[in-house]
XYZ file of N, CA and C in Angstrom:
264
model
N 8.111 5.327 -16.027
C 7.878 6.050 -14.783
C 6.391 6.388 -14.673
N 5.838 6.096 -13.528
C 4.433 6.407 -13.251
C 4.373 7.715 -12.471
N 3.398 8.524 -12.815
C 3.153 9.754 -12.072
C 1.855 9.612 -11.290
N 1.836 10.254 -10.142
C 0.660 10.220 -9.277
C -0.048 11.557 -9.388
N -1.364 11.479 -9.559
C -2.192 12.677 -9.589
C -2.666 12.926 -8.165
N -2.149 13.989 -7.573
C -2.526 14.324 -6.207
C -3.938 14.905 -6.180
N -4.486 15.058 -4.999
C -5.851 15.563 -4.860
C -6.014 16.966 -5.448
N -4.944 17.761 -5.416
C -5.014 19.118 -5.957
C -4.738 19.162 -7.458
N -4.552 17.991 -8.070
C -4.319 17.900 -9.503
C -2.860 17.903 -9.906
N -1.978 18.161 -8.963
C -0.547 18.182 -9.246
C -0.053 16.777 -9.587
N 0.869 16.710 -10.554
C 1.502 15.438 -10.912
C 2.846 15.344 -10.211
N 3.075 14.222 -9.528
C 4.354 13.983 -8.858
C 4.841 12.592 -9.241
N 6.134 12.371 -9.089
C 6.698 11.046 -9.352
C 6.166 10.042 -8.337
N 5.923 8.838 -8.798
C 5.484 7.754 -7.934
C 6.562 7.472 -6.903
N 6.162 7.377 -5.639
C 7.109 7.144 -4.546
C 6.575 6.020 -3.678
N 7.111 4.820 -3.883
C 6.633 3.647 -3.164
C 6.836 3.760 -1.665
N 7.789 4.576 -1.222
C 8.044 4.705 0.214
C 6.850 5.328 0.941
N 6.107 6.188 0.263
C 4.925 6.791 0.897
C 3.863 5.730 1.168
N 3.710 4.806 0.248
C 2.750 3.716 0.425
C 3.212 2.822 1.573
N 4.497 2.501 1.585
C 5.055 1.653 2.639
C 4.826 2.277 4.018
N 5.100 3.564 4.151
C 4.935 4.248 5.440
C 3.489 4.166 5.914
N 2.543 4.361 5.002
C 1.121 4.300 5.377
C 0.725 2.885 5.798
N 1.181 1.890 5.049
C 0.868 0.497 5.389
C 1.505 0.131 6.730
N 2.768 0.468 6.890
C 3.474 0.174 8.128
C 2.784 0.832 9.324
N 2.329 2.054 9.151
C 1.622 2.740 10.222
C 0.371 1.984 10.656
N -0.353 1.451 9.688
C -1.563 0.683 10.010
C -1.211 -0.602 10.761
N -0.173 -1.304 10.324
C 0.248 -2.523 11.020
C 0.705 -2.204 12.440
N 1.444 -1.118 12.587
C 1.927 -0.747 13.925
C 0.782 -0.302 14.829
N -0.202 0.395 14.265
C -1.363 0.800 15.062
C -2.071 -0.413 15.655
N -2.046 -1.505 14.923
C -2.684 -2.741 15.388
C -1.705 -3.650 16.125
N -0.496 -3.150 16.345
C 0.539 -3.876 17.094
C 0.786 -5.286 16.541
N 0.870 -5.371 15.215
C 1.107 -6.639 14.537
C 2.596 -6.967 14.593
N 2.899 -8.202 14.953
C 4.299 -8.643 14.966
C 4.822 -8.692 13.537
N 6.115 -8.444 13.388
C 6.766 -8.446 12.076
C 6.115 -7.456 11.113
N 5.740 -6.301 11.651
C 5.040 -5.287 10.855
C 5.825 -4.883 9.614
N 7.138 -4.764 9.743
C 7.953 -4.334 8.608
C 7.890 -5.343 7.470
N 8.074 -6.618 7.791
C 8.059 -7.654 6.759
C 6.668 -7.777 6.123
N 5.640 -7.709 6.943
C 4.283 -7.814 6.415
C 3.941 -6.608 5.549
N 4.432 -5.442 5.940
C 4.194 -4.227 5.156
C 4.867 -4.326 3.792
N 6.073 -4.875 3.773
C 6.779 -5.047 2.502
C 6.015 -5.998 1.593
N 5.493 -7.072 2.163
C 4.715 -8.040 1.367
C 3.482 -7.369 0.756
N 2.773 -6.598 1.558
C 1.592 -5.889 1.061
C 2.008 -4.888 -0.013
N 3.076 -4.142 0.254
C 3.561 -3.158 -0.709
C 3.871 -3.813 -2.051
N 4.543 -4.943 -2.028
C 4.884 -5.629 -3.274
C 3.632 -6.029 -4.053
N 2.616 -6.494 -3.346
C 1.360 -6.851 -4.004
C 0.704 -5.617 -4.608
N 0.709 -4.518 -3.865
C 0.125 -3.261 -4.360
C 0.866 -2.799 -5.615
N 2.191 -2.824 -5.574
C 2.993 -2.410 -6.727
C 2.684 -3.296 -7.933
N 2.566 -4.596 -7.708
C 2.220 -5.519 -8.803
C 0.879 -5.140 -9.422
N -0.100 -4.842 -8.581
C -1.432 -4.484 -9.091
C -1.395 -3.174 -9.868
N -0.625 -2.215 -9.377
C -0.490 -0.942 -10.102
C 0.177 -1.178 -11.449
N 1.229 -1.968 -11.468
C 1.931 -2.260 -12.726
C 1.040 -2.990 -13.723
N 0.143 -3.848 -13.223
C -0.781 -4.567 -14.102
C -1.738 -3.620 -14.822
N -1.966 -2.432 -14.239
C -2.849 -1.459 -14.870
C -2.228 -0.859 -16.130
N -0.898 -0.921 -16.230
C -0.165 -0.396 -17.384
C -0.547 1.055 -17.695
N -0.495 1.892 -16.647
C -0.824 3.309 -16.798
C 0.420 4.157 -16.543
N 0.388 5.365 -17.075
C 1.487 6.304 -16.831
C 1.113 7.293 -15.735
N -0.198 7.398 -15.473
C -0.692 8.281 -14.419
C -1.729 7.515 -13.602
N -1.709 7.757 -12.286
C -2.681 7.122 -11.403
C -2.997 8.091 -10.272
N -4.243 8.135 -9.885
C -4.631 9.048 -8.807
C -4.246 8.466 -7.452
N -4.000 9.356 -6.523
C -3.677 8.919 -5.164
C -4.843 8.113 -4.592
N -6.066 8.484 -4.954
C -7.232 7.754 -4.461
C -7.251 6.315 -4.977
N -6.879 6.127 -6.245
C -6.840 4.777 -6.819
C -5.786 3.923 -6.108
N -4.639 4.532 -5.823
C -3.596 3.808 -5.087
C -4.122 3.395 -3.724
N -4.781 4.307 -3.035
C -5.312 4.003 -1.705
C -6.377 2.920 -1.777
N -7.190 2.936 -2.808
C -8.196 1.884 -2.978
C -7.536 0.516 -3.159
N -6.459 0.480 -3.937
C -5.741 -0.778 -4.145
C -5.157 -1.268 -2.826
N -4.558 -0.358 -2.063
C -3.994 -0.727 -0.756
C -5.092 -1.305 0.135
N -6.233 -0.646 0.184
C -7.349 -1.137 1.005
C -7.769 -2.536 0.588
N -7.911 -2.754 -0.717
C -8.337 -4.067 -1.206
C -7.339 -5.156 -0.812
N -6.065 -4.871 -0.978
C -5.038 -5.855 -0.637
C -5.052 -6.128 0.866
N -5.142 -5.065 1.656
C -5.179 -5.246 3.112
C -6.414 -6.027 3.551
N -7.554 -5.758 2.926
C -8.788 -6.474 3.298
C -8.633 -7.968 3.074
N -7.892 -8.348 2.057
C -7.713 -9.777 1.796
C -6.691 -10.405 2.737
N -5.855 -9.579 3.370
C -4.804 -10.094 4.253
C -5.133 -9.961 5.739
N -5.671 -8.804 6.124
C -5.890 -8.541 7.541
C -6.911 -7.415 7.689
N -8.138 -7.777 8.001
C -9.226 -6.789 8.063
C -9.005 -5.728 9.139
N -8.414 -6.101 10.265
C -8.158 -5.122 11.331
C -7.163 -4.067 10.873
N -6.133 -4.500 10.176
C -5.144 -3.560 9.661
C -5.761 -2.705 8.556
N -6.617 -3.311 7.749
C -7.305 -2.546 6.704
C -8.131 -1.426 7.331
N -8.813 -1.726 8.422
C -9.606 -0.709 9.109
C -8.701 0.409 9.644
N -7.563 0.040 10.201
C -6.610 1.037 10.706
C -6.101 1.902 9.556
N -5.872 1.304 8.393
C -5.414 2.046 7.227
C -6.493 3.025 6.764
N -7.734 2.566 6.744
C -8.843 3.437 6.320
C -8.953 4.636 7.255
N -8.815 4.392 8.537
C -8.864 5.484 9.511
C -7.682 6.435 9.287
N -6.509 5.887 9.054
C -5.322 6.695 8.746
C -5.562 7.526 7.493
N -6.160 6.917 6.491
C -6.419 7.584 5.214
C -7.360 8.770 5.401
N -8.340 8.627 6.270
C -9.301 9.701 6.493
C -8.649 10.918 7.156
N -7.596 10.659 7.949
C -6.891 11.770 8.596
C -6.102 12.525 7.577
């Protein structure tokens, strides 16, 4: 089980649905067709990259950086929407 280090230092259980919701929101903001399927594909890649780190704890910022990197390689417009979402 991986724990996420929140910005306030609190440790919480890793919840992939939070990542999915953020990715899906970015795809929907850009009105991308098949947003759900594309979001799942991105999520799976992000999860794979996190698992490759072989860590028990990861910061929320590191997760967001991984999401940004994956999105940049797939769809720069959606990556920009995600970055804007992240800043909010």
